[in-house]
Amino acid sequence: MIKDKFMRQMSPEMIEDSTFDQEPEWMTDFRRDAFEKMATKQLPQIDKMDYHAWKFISTNNDDKNQEQVIDNHIEKEIANYSITTMGTKTIGMHPNDEMIQNKVICCDFKTAISKYPEIVQEYFTKNEAMQNNRLSCLESSMINNGIFIYVPKNVELKEPISVYMIENNYQTKSTFSRLIVVGDQNSKFDVVQKLGSVGSNKKVSHVNIDVYAKDDSNVQFFALDAMGEQNITYVMRHSDVGRKAKMNWMIGSFNDGNTISDVSTDLNGEGSKGNTRIVSLANGRQQQGINTRVTNYGKHSDGEISQRGAILDRAKIVFNGIGKVAHGAHGANNQQENSVLMLSDEATGDANPILLIDENDVIAGHKASIGKIDERQLYYLMSRGIKPEVAKKLVIRGFLGIILSHIPSEAIKDQMINIIEGKLANG
């Protein structure tokens, strides 16, 4: 096992290259433990998606390093985010007055480890899923960029906490980024996160997001994934939801390169609620494999998955919706809907609903659809004098807009619409 293709890319010396300055012993031990487990684990299974031949790590190559340039547009964007990282460096910190007044922690890992060591250790090591497969073990052992956010008890924020994570493709060494968000009891807030890239080198990128919504909290997480074509991206998002807490994921998966995405919500508390909405658009030859799961552990917990994807050219999208109701989750509700729209004869798509029910007195259901664009809708629009290419865009916008309409952040919604328009123009 240790000699397989995946493990031949790895060496223990990589851990030393990834450690933070003045890293505590517990964190280094966590890395080593994850690295040792890696050889015994398997890659996450994405049904009907074979990505085992993809690269999983890229090392530094000084010959390919480029002069680093941040254009004016990105510089202006950075000023609008609470915190911005580029590669392994923090390049922007702009907490608003509301965050400062309410003693919200929002900083990089280096600062968090120094100022808040106990709370960082508690949540850094809390998620057991961080070491349950090869990708999570790899990310756990190699973390070289991190952001920590903590919202205290009873704090309600009117303005979102915003995070911009820019992959530095001027360099070739993989970035392993982790974002930890903790909403303490009875807190209420939104997080807006954007993933992007600058530079033209090919690179493998790993991003892991952990959200802890404690009892009676309400957390909404809006994510825009917009990595470049030169990036192979592995994104893992996980949330732990407490008693009577609410956790909503709203994700736009619009990377231009190959992507594996895993989104999981654990409804641990009684009366907890979790909703995951994902919209995706793939073009060119890119492949996107998206696993989305909601697990009901708590009594009377309520989970929902809604995914919509459109596919252009020779691209591929696979949605796997996994709803699980654990034994003891009496009165739970678990629903899902997965829809794929194929806009080319060469496009490949799949929508796989999976229900795993270990309790009797529950409600669970699923819907799945795969198909081509509705010719009747096109005909109706064209009969009103709308050009065919415009009519096609309107149908696609309407199909994806069912998810987009749930995003209250106009800024994020506008960026997603602009990306959709750009992909449609090139498709």
GROMACS .gro file of C-alpha atoms in nm:
model
  427
    1MET     CA    1   0.000   0.000   0.000
    2ILE     CA    2   0.279   0.243   0.092
    3LYS     CA    3   0.429   0.203  -0.256
    4ASP     CA    4   0.121   0.292  -0.457
    5LYS     CA    5   0.115   0.584  -0.699
    6PHE     CA    6  -0.046   0.823  -0.452
    7MET     CA    7   0.202   0.758  -0.172
    8ARG     CA    8   0.501   0.782  -0.404
    9GLN     CA    9   0.420   1.154  -0.430
   10MET     CA   10   0.455   1.194  -0.052
   11SER     CA   11   0.742   1.215   0.193
   12PRO     CA   12   0.757   1.300   0.568
   13GLU     CA   13   0.991   1.591   0.490
   14MET     CA   14   0.695   1.772   0.334
   15ILE     CA   15   0.550   1.821   0.683
   16GLU     CA   16   0.847   2.034   0.787
   17ASP     CA   17   0.803   2.251   0.477
   18SER     CA   18   0.441   2.318   0.576
   19THR     CA   19   0.468   2.403   0.946
   20PHE     CA   20   0.385   2.749   1.077
   21ASP     CA   21   0.635   2.967   1.263
   22GLN     CA   22   0.644   2.871   1.632
   23GLU     CA   23   0.393   2.594   1.568
   24PRO     CA   24   0.282   2.420   1.892
   25GLU     CA   25   0.374   2.059   1.949
   26TRP     CA   26   0.012   1.940   1.943
   27MET     CA   27  -0.030   2.070   1.587
   28THR     CA   28   0.287   1.904   1.461
   29ASP     CA   29   0.177   1.578   1.627
   30PHE     CA   30  -0.161   1.613   1.454
   31ARG     CA   31   0.018   1.645   1.119
   32ARG     CA   32   0.237   1.341   1.177
   33ASP     CA   33  -0.056   1.130   1.288
   34ALA     CA   34  -0.250   1.223   0.973
   35PHE     CA   35   0.050   1.145   0.752
   36GLU     CA   36   0.092   0.800   0.908
   37LYS     CA   37  -0.277   0.722   0.856
   38MET     CA   38  -0.270   0.833   0.492
   39ALA     CA   39  -0.123   0.506   0.361
   40THR     CA   40  -0.403   0.303   0.523
   41LYS     CA   41  -0.689   0.514   0.385
   42GLN     CA   42  -0.865   0.527   0.050
   43LEU     CA   43  -0.956   0.826  -0.165
   44PRO     CA   44  -1.314   0.948  -0.117
   45GLN     CA   45  -1.556   0.762  -0.340
   46ILE     CA   46  -1.733   0.982  -0.593
   47ASP     CA   47  -1.981   0.753  -0.769
   48LYS     CA   48  -1.940   0.754  -1.150
   49MET     CA   49  -1.636   0.982  -1.125
   50ASP     CA   50  -1.286   0.839  -1.173
   51TYR     CA   51  -1.029   1.093  -1.060
   52HIS     CA   52  -0.760   0.855  -0.932
   53ALA     CA   53  -0.520   0.952  -1.213
   54TRP     CA   54  -0.535   1.324  -1.126
   55LYS     CA   55  -0.246   1.493  -0.952
   56PHE     CA   56  -0.290   1.539  -0.577
   57ILE     CA   57   0.007   1.757  -0.493
   58SER     CA   58   0.241   1.991  -0.679
   59THR     CA   59   0.587   2.073  -0.547
   60ASN     CA   60   0.789   2.389  -0.578
   61ASN     CA   61   0.972   2.447  -0.906
   62ASP     CA   62   1.182   2.764  -0.896
   63ASP     CA   63   1.221   2.761  -1.274
   64LYS     CA   64   0.847   2.813  -1.310
   65ASN     CA   65   0.809   3.087  -1.050
   66GLN     CA   66   0.677   3.405  -1.209
   67GLU     CA   67   0.685   3.769  -1.111
   68GLN     CA   68   0.388   3.820  -0.881
   69VAL     CA   69   0.141   4.080  -0.997
   70ILE     CA   70  -0.196   4.165  -0.842
   71ASP     CA   71  -0.407   4.365  -1.084
   72ASN     CA   72  -0.598   4.675  -0.980
   73HIS     CA   73  -0.933   4.497  -0.990
   74ILE     CA   74  -0.824   4.241  -0.728
   75GLU     CA   75  -0.659   4.510  -0.515
   76LYS     CA   76  -0.990   4.694  -0.501
   77GLU     CA   77  -1.171   4.369  -0.418
   78ILE     CA   78  -0.940   4.295  -0.126
   79ALA     CA   79  -1.046   4.617   0.046
   80ASN     CA   80  -1.402   4.479   0.067
   81TYR     CA   81  -1.310   4.157   0.252
   82SER     CA   82  -1.260   4.104   0.625
   83ILE     CA   83  -0.952   3.893   0.554
   84THR     CA   84  -0.765   3.796   0.236
   85THR     CA   85  -0.495   3.537   0.184
   86MET     CA   86  -0.283   3.480  -0.125
   87GLY     CA   87  -0.113   3.143  -0.126
   88THR     CA   88   0.032   3.105   0.223
   89LYS     CA   89   0.041   3.478   0.305
   90THR     CA   90  -0.218   3.709   0.457
   91ILE     CA   91  -0.236   4.019   0.237
   92GLY     CA   92  -0.543   4.198   0.372
   93MET     CA   93  -0.717   4.253   0.708
   94HIS     CA   94  -1.024   4.478   0.711
   95PRO     CA   95  -1.256   4.384   1.000
   96ASN     CA   96  -1.552   4.620   1.019
   97ASP     CA   97  -1.650   4.817   1.330
   98GLU     CA   98  -1.929   4.573   1.415
   99MET     CA   99  -1.684   4.282   1.428
  100ILE     CA  100  -1.440   4.477   1.647
  101GLN     CA  101  -1.710   4.598   1.888
  102ASN     CA  102  -1.845   4.245   1.934
  103LYS     CA  103  -1.496   4.095   1.985
  104VAL     CA  104  -1.522   3.868   1.682
  105ILE     CA  105  -1.198   3.681   1.614
  106CYS     CA  106  -1.098   3.684   1.248
  107CYS     CA  107  -0.731   3.621   1.178
  108ASP     CA  108  -0.480   3.386   1.018
  109PHE     CA  109  -0.365   3.068   1.192
  110LYS     CA  110  -0.030   3.214   1.295
  111THR     CA  111  -0.202   3.492   1.489
  112ALA     CA  112  -0.473   3.263   1.626
  113ILE     CA  113  -0.223   3.008   1.756
  114SER     CA  114  -0.034   3.284   1.935
  115LYS     CA  115  -0.330   3.473   2.084
  116TYR     CA  116  -0.600   3.206   2.128
  117PRO     CA  117  -0.416   2.871   2.158
  118GLU     CA  118  -0.680   2.682   2.361
  119ILE     CA  119  -0.978   2.759   2.141
  120VAL     CA  120  -0.779   2.694   1.821
  121GLN     CA  121  -0.664   2.354   1.948
  122GLU     CA  122  -1.019   2.258   2.047
  123TYR     CA  123  -1.163   2.314   1.702
  124PHE     CA  124  -0.857   2.231   1.493
  125THR     CA  125  -0.860   1.872   1.621
  126LYS     CA  126  -1.237   1.831   1.673
  127ASN     CA  127  -1.345   1.713   1.329
  128GLU     CA  128  -1.269   1.342   1.308
  129ALA     CA  129  -1.348   1.351   0.936
  130MET     CA  130  -1.018   1.536   0.891
  131GLN     CA  131  -0.846   1.197   0.901
  132ASN     CA  132  -1.102   0.954   0.756
  133ASN     CA  133  -0.978   0.939   0.395
  134ARG     CA  134  -0.662   1.003   0.196
  135LEU     CA  135  -0.748   1.354   0.089
  136SER     CA  136  -0.840   1.467   0.439
  137CYS     CA  137  -0.524   1.306   0.582
  138LEU     CA  138  -0.314   1.476   0.315
  139GLU     CA  139  -0.468   1.815   0.389
  140SER     CA  140  -0.434   1.764   0.766
  141SER     CA  141  -0.065   1.683   0.740
  142MET     CA  142   0.026   1.959   0.493
  143ILE     CA  143  -0.179   2.263   0.605
  144ASN     CA  144   0.023   2.575   0.519
  145ASN     CA  145  -0.249   2.841   0.515
  146GLY     CA  146  -0.531   2.896   0.760
  147ILE     CA  147  -0.798   3.136   0.881
  148PHE     CA  148  -0.979   3.119   1.215
  149ILE     CA  149  -1.313   3.290   1.283
  150TYR     CA  150  -1.497   3.291   1.616
  151VAL     CA  151  -1.825   3.470   1.691
  152PRO     CA  152  -1.900   3.492   2.067
  153LYS     CA  153  -2.219   3.389   2.244
  154ASN     CA  154  -2.533   3.594   2.182
  155VAL     CA  155  -2.368   3.806   1.911
  156GLU     CA  156  -2.578   3.891   1.606
  157LEU     CA  157  -2.397   4.051   1.313
  158LYS     CA  158  -2.581   4.254   1.054
  159GLU     CA  159  -2.286   4.265   0.811
  160PRO     CA  160  -2.129   3.942   0.678
  161ILE     CA  161  -1.779   3.825   0.765
  162SER     CA  162  -1.607   3.803   0.428
  163VAL     CA  163  -1.313   3.584   0.332
  164TYR     CA  164  -1.114   3.593   0.007
  165MET     CA  165  -0.874   3.302  -0.049
  166ILE     CA  166  -0.658   3.358  -0.358
  167GLU     CA  167  -0.449   3.072  -0.493
  168ASN     CA  168  -0.101   3.190  -0.589
  169ASN     CA  169  -0.032   3.035  -0.929
  170TYR     CA  170   0.277   3.248  -0.972
  171GLN     CA  171   0.431   2.964  -0.767
  172THR     CA  172   0.385   2.592  -0.822
  173LYS     CA  173   0.389   2.448  -0.469
  174SER     CA  174   0.046   2.330  -0.353
  175THR     CA  175  -0.145   2.540  -0.104
  176PHE     CA  176  -0.335   2.351   0.166
  177SER     CA  177  -0.582   2.598   0.311
  178ARG     CA  178  -0.810   2.554   0.608
  179LEU     CA  179  -1.088   2.783   0.730
  180ILE     CA  180  -1.244   2.722   1.071
  181VAL     CA  181  -1.564   2.908   1.162
  182VAL     CA  182  -1.715   2.882   1.511
  183GLY     CA  183  -2.055   3.028   1.593
  184ASP     CA  184  -2.096   3.010   1.970
  185GLN     CA  185  -2.432   2.963   2.140
  186ASN     CA  186  -2.715   3.186   2.020
  187SER     CA  187  -2.496   3.369   1.769
  188LYS     CA  188  -2.629   3.474   1.430
  189PHE     CA  189  -2.415   3.574   1.133
  190ASP     CA  190  -2.329   3.522   0.767
  191VAL     CA  191  -1.998   3.427   0.609
  192VAL     CA  192  -1.913   3.511   0.249
  193GLN     CA  193  -1.618   3.321   0.103
  194LYS     CA  194  -1.460   3.350  -0.239
  195LEU     CA  195  -1.197   3.120  -0.390
  196GLY     CA  196  -0.995   3.259  -0.680
  197SER     CA  197  -0.652   3.237  -0.841
  198VAL     CA  198  -0.387   3.457  -1.001
  199GLY     CA  199  -0.094   3.353  -1.221
  200SER     CA  200  -0.073   3.092  -1.495
  201ASN     CA  201   0.128   2.798  -1.355
  202LYS     CA  202  -0.049   2.464  -1.326
  203LYS     CA  203  -0.115   2.380  -0.964
  204VAL     CA  204  -0.300   2.149  -0.725
  205SER     CA  205  -0.503   2.327  -0.458
  206HIS     CA  206  -0.666   2.192  -0.142
  207VAL     CA  207  -0.925   2.382   0.062
  208ASN     CA  208  -1.096   2.261   0.378
  209ILE     CA  209  -1.373   2.449   0.559
  210ASP     CA  210  -1.510   2.350   0.901
  211VAL     CA  211  -1.813   2.529   1.046
  212TYR     CA  212  -1.933   2.472   1.403
  213ALA     CA  213  -2.286   2.604   1.464
  214LYS     CA  214  -2.336   2.561   1.837
  215ASP     CA  215  -2.670   2.537   2.017
  216ASP     CA  216  -2.934   2.793   1.907
  217SER     CA  217  -2.696   2.957   1.659
  218ASN     CA  218  -2.781   3.055   1.301
  219VAL     CA  219  -2.502   3.047   1.041
  220GLN     CA  220  -2.533   3.110   0.670
  221PHE     CA  221  -2.231   3.038   0.452
  222PHE     CA  222  -2.217   3.174   0.097
  223ALA     CA  223  -1.934   3.038  -0.118
  224LEU     CA  224  -1.817   3.129  -0.466
  225ASP     CA  225  -1.559   2.889  -0.611
  226ALA     CA  226  -1.389   3.059  -0.907
  227MET     CA  227  -1.048   2.895  -0.951
  228GLY     CA  228  -0.871   2.917  -1.287
  229GLU     CA  229  -0.845   2.649  -1.553
  230GLN     CA  230  -0.485   2.571  -1.449
  231ASN     CA  231  -0.596   2.453  -1.103
  232ILE     CA  232  -0.697   2.104  -0.997
  233THR     CA  233  -0.903   2.182  -0.688
  234TYR     CA  234  -1.009   1.961  -0.397
  235VAL     CA  235  -1.261   2.130  -0.166
  236MET     CA  236  -1.401   1.979   0.152
  237ARG     CA  237  -1.670   2.158   0.350
  238HIS     CA  238  -1.809   2.025   0.677
  239SER     CA  239  -2.053   2.158   0.935
  240ASP     CA  240  -2.139   2.041   1.285
  241VAL     CA  241  -2.483   2.166   1.389
  242GLY     CA  242  -2.597   2.180   1.753
  243ARG     CA  243  -2.934   2.177   1.930
  244LYS     CA  244  -3.193   2.401   1.759
  245ALA     CA  245  -2.915   2.551   1.549
  246LYS     CA  246  -2.944   2.636   1.179
  247MET     CA  247  -2.674   2.597   0.917
  248ASN     CA  248  -2.719   2.684   0.550
  249TRP     CA  249  -2.464   2.629   0.273
  250MET     CA  250  -2.514   2.818  -0.053
  251ILE     CA  251  -2.236   2.733  -0.298
  252GLY     CA  252  -2.158   2.838  -0.653
  253SER     CA  253  -1.920   2.579  -0.799
  254PHE     CA  254  -1.777   2.770  -1.095
  255ASN     CA  255  -1.411   2.665  -1.106
  256ASP     CA  256  -1.271   2.644  -1.460
  257GLY     CA  257  -1.046   2.346  -1.382
  258ASN     CA  258  -1.114   1.992  -1.264
  259THR     CA  259  -1.277   1.986  -0.921
  260ILE     CA  260  -1.365   1.739  -0.649
  261SER     CA  261  -1.604   1.886  -0.393
  262ASP     CA  262  -1.732   1.724  -0.075
  263VAL     CA  263  -1.994   1.904   0.136
  264SER     CA  264  -2.122   1.740   0.453
  265THR     CA  265  -2.358   1.852   0.729
  266ASP     CA  266  -2.396   1.665   1.057
  267LEU     CA  267  -2.723   1.752   1.230
  268ASN     CA  268  -2.612   1.646   1.576
  269GLY     CA  269  -2.849   1.843   1.796
  270GLU     CA  270  -3.218   1.789   1.858
  271GLY     CA  271  -3.422   2.021   1.637
  272SER     CA  272  -3.119   2.120   1.429
  273LYS     CA  273  -3.166   2.230   1.068
  274GLY     CA  274  -2.932   2.217   0.771
  275ASN     CA  275  -2.987   2.322   0.413
  276THR     CA  276  -2.734   2.280   0.131
  277ARG     CA  277  -2.790   2.449  -0.204
  278ILE     CA  278  -2.535   2.413  -0.484
  279VAL     CA  279  -2.535   2.557  -0.834
  280SER     CA  280  -2.271   2.451  -1.087
  281LEU     CA  281  -2.177   2.523  -1.447
  282ALA     CA  282  -1.906   2.331  -1.634
  283ASN     CA  283  -1.762   2.398  -1.978
  284GLY     CA  284  -1.469   2.299  -2.199
  285ARG     CA  285  -1.330   1.962  -2.094
  286GLN     CA  286  -1.346   2.017  -1.720
  287GLN     CA  287  -1.486   1.762  -1.476
  288GLN     CA  288  -1.667   1.832  -1.151
  289GLY     CA  289  -1.748   1.559  -0.901
  290ILE     CA  290  -1.966   1.683  -0.615
  291ASN     CA  291  -2.059   1.475  -0.311
  292THR     CA  292  -2.318   1.640  -0.087
  293ARG     CA  293  -2.442   1.469   0.227
  294VAL     CA  294  -2.668   1.554   0.517
  295THR     CA  295  -2.677   1.320   0.817
  296ASN     CA  296  -2.953   1.337   1.078
  297TYR     CA  297  -2.828   1.235   1.421
  298GLY     CA  298  -3.052   1.454   1.635
  299LYS     CA  299  -3.419   1.394   1.704
  300HIS     CA  300  -3.653   1.609   1.494
  301SER     CA  301  -3.360   1.736   1.289
  302ASP     CA  302  -3.436   1.867   0.941
  303GLY     CA  303  -3.200   1.841   0.642
  304GLU     CA  304  -3.231   1.933   0.277
  305ILE     CA  305  -3.009   1.913  -0.034
  306SER     CA  306  -3.082   2.101  -0.355
  307GLN     CA  307  -2.834   2.084  -0.646
  308ARG     CA  308  -2.855   2.215  -1.001
  309GLY     CA  309  -2.587   2.190  -1.267
  310ALA     CA  310  -2.561   2.286  -1.633
  311ILE     CA  311  -2.302   2.133  -1.867
  312LEU     CA  312  -2.156   2.278  -2.187
  313ASP     CA  313  -1.914   2.143  -2.450
  314ARG     CA  314  -1.740   1.817  -2.346
  315ALA     CA  315  -1.755   1.886  -1.974
  316LYS     CA  316  -1.885   1.658  -1.699
  317ILE     CA  317  -2.074   1.709  -1.373
  318VAL     CA  318  -2.163   1.433  -1.128
  319PHE     CA  319  -2.392   1.513  -0.834
  320ASN     CA  320  -2.412   1.258  -0.554
  321GLY     CA  321  -2.674   1.352  -0.297
  322ILE     CA  322  -2.645   1.142   0.017
  323GLY     CA  323  -2.913   1.163   0.284
  324LYS     CA  324  -2.863   0.955   0.596
  325VAL     CA  325  -3.087   0.922   0.900
  326ALA     CA  326  -2.903   0.758   1.189
  327HIS     CA  327  -3.057   0.522   1.442
  328GLY     CA  328  -3.218   0.723   1.719
  329ALA     CA  329  -3.299   1.028   1.504
  330HIS     CA  330  -3.672   1.000   1.571
  331GLY     CA  331  -3.894   1.243   1.382
  332ALA     CA  332  -3.616   1.348   1.144
  333ASN     CA  333  -3.672   1.485   0.794
  334ASN     CA  334  -3.423   1.439   0.508
  335GLN     CA  335  -3.502   1.558   0.156
  336GLN     CA  336  -3.297   1.608  -0.160
  337GLU     CA  337  -3.330   1.717  -0.521
  338ASN     CA  338  -3.057   1.685  -0.786
  339SER     CA  339  -3.096   1.818  -1.141
  340VAL     CA  340  -2.854   1.824  -1.434
  341LEU     CA  341  -2.910   2.006  -1.763
  342MET     CA  342  -2.692   1.900  -2.057
  343LEU     CA  343  -2.642   2.166  -2.324
  344SER     CA  344  -2.427   1.968  -2.565
  345ASP     CA  345  -2.442   1.624  -2.727
  346GLU     CA  346  -2.090   1.564  -2.593
  347ALA     CA  347  -2.168   1.670  -2.236
  348THR     CA  348  -2.175   1.408  -1.960
  349GLY     CA  349  -2.384   1.437  -1.646
  350ASP     CA  350  -2.521   1.229  -1.364
  351ALA     CA  351  -2.740   1.283  -1.060
  352ASN     CA  352  -2.735   1.007  -0.802
  353PRO     CA  353  -2.971   1.031  -0.503
  354ILE     CA  354  -2.882   0.801  -0.214
  355LEU     CA  355  -3.092   0.750   0.100
  356LEU     CA  356  -2.963   0.555   0.400
  357ILE     CA  357  -3.234   0.519   0.663
  358ASP     CA  358  -3.170   0.353   1.001
  359GLU     CA  359  -3.483   0.474   1.183
  360ASN     CA  360  -3.855   0.413   1.126
  361ASP     CA  361  -4.054   0.722   1.225
  362VAL     CA  362  -3.889   0.962   0.982
  363ILE     CA  363  -3.968   1.144   0.658
  364ALA     CA  364  -3.724   1.109   0.368
  365GLY     CA  365  -3.743   1.160  -0.005
  366HIS     CA  366  -3.547   1.237  -0.317
  367LYS     CA  367  -3.582   1.366  -0.672
  368ALA     CA  368  -3.333   1.344  -0.957
  369SER     CA  369  -3.345   1.454  -1.319
  370ILE     CA  370  -3.103   1.456  -1.611
  371GLY     CA  371  -3.195   1.601  -1.945
  372LYS     CA  372  -3.139   1.838  -2.231
  373ILE     CA  373  -3.273   2.189  -2.272
  374ASP     CA  374  -3.651   2.211  -2.310
  375GLU     CA  375  -3.716   2.279  -2.679
  376ARG     CA  376  -4.067   2.402  -2.599
  377GLN     CA  377  -3.928   2.677  -2.380
  378LEU     CA  378  -3.685   2.776  -2.654
  379TYR     CA  379  -3.960   2.777  -2.915
  380TYR     CA  380  -4.184   2.990  -2.695
  381LEU     CA  381  -3.911   3.251  -2.640
  382MET     CA  382  -3.809   3.256  -3.006
  383SER     CA  383  -4.174   3.295  -3.109
  384ARG     CA  384  -4.163   3.621  -2.915
  385GLY     CA  385  -3.880   3.747  -3.133
  386ILE     CA  386  -3.590   3.649  -2.906
  387LYS     CA  387  -3.278   3.526  -3.087
  388PRO     CA  388  -3.193   3.154  -3.035
  389GLU     CA  389  -2.865   3.217  -2.848
  390VAL     CA  390  -3.036   3.467  -2.617
  391ALA     CA  391  -3.329   3.232  -2.559
  392LYS     CA  392  -3.089   2.952  -2.465
  393LYS     CA  393  -2.917   3.176  -2.209
  394LEU     CA  394  -3.252   3.275  -2.059
  395VAL     CA  395  -3.355   2.910  -2.016
  396ILE     CA  396  -3.023   2.829  -1.846
  397ARG     CA  397  -3.046   3.137  -1.625
  398GLY     CA  398  -3.395   3.028  -1.522
  399PHE     CA  399  -3.280   2.672  -1.448
  400LEU     CA  400  -2.989   2.785  -1.228
  401GLY     CA  401  -3.177   3.086  -1.092
  402ILE     CA  402  -3.393   2.865  -0.870
  403ILE     CA  403  -3.084   2.823  -0.652
  404LEU     CA  404  -2.943   3.173  -0.707
  405SER     CA  405  -3.268   3.329  -0.588
  406HIS     CA  406  -3.195   3.205  -0.234
  407ILE     CA  407  -2.873   3.408  -0.209
  408PRO     CA  408  -2.942   3.735  -0.022
  409SER     CA  409  -2.594   3.876  -0.089
  410GLU     CA  410  -2.636   4.083  -0.406
  411ALA     CA  411  -2.258   4.116  -0.448
  412ILE     CA  412  -2.203   3.739  -0.452
  413LYS     CA  413  -2.511   3.682  -0.666
  414ASP     CA  414  -2.390   3.937  -0.923
  415GLN     CA  415  -2.045   3.773  -0.937
  416MET     CA  416  -2.204   3.432  -0.993
  417ILE     CA  417  -2.425   3.568  -1.271
  418ASN     CA  418  -2.123   3.731  -1.438
  419ILE     CA  419  -1.934   3.399  -1.429
  420ILE     CA  420  -2.236   3.218  -1.575
  421GLU     CA  421  -2.260   3.474  -1.854
  422GLY     CA  422  -1.888   3.438  -1.927
  423LYS     CA  423  -1.904   3.057  -1.945
  424LEU     CA  424  -2.211   3.069  -2.167
  425ALA     CA  425  -2.041   3.316  -2.400
  426ASN     CA  426  -1.743   3.080  -2.435
  427GLY     CA  427  -1.951   2.763  -2.453
   0.00000   0.00000   0.00000
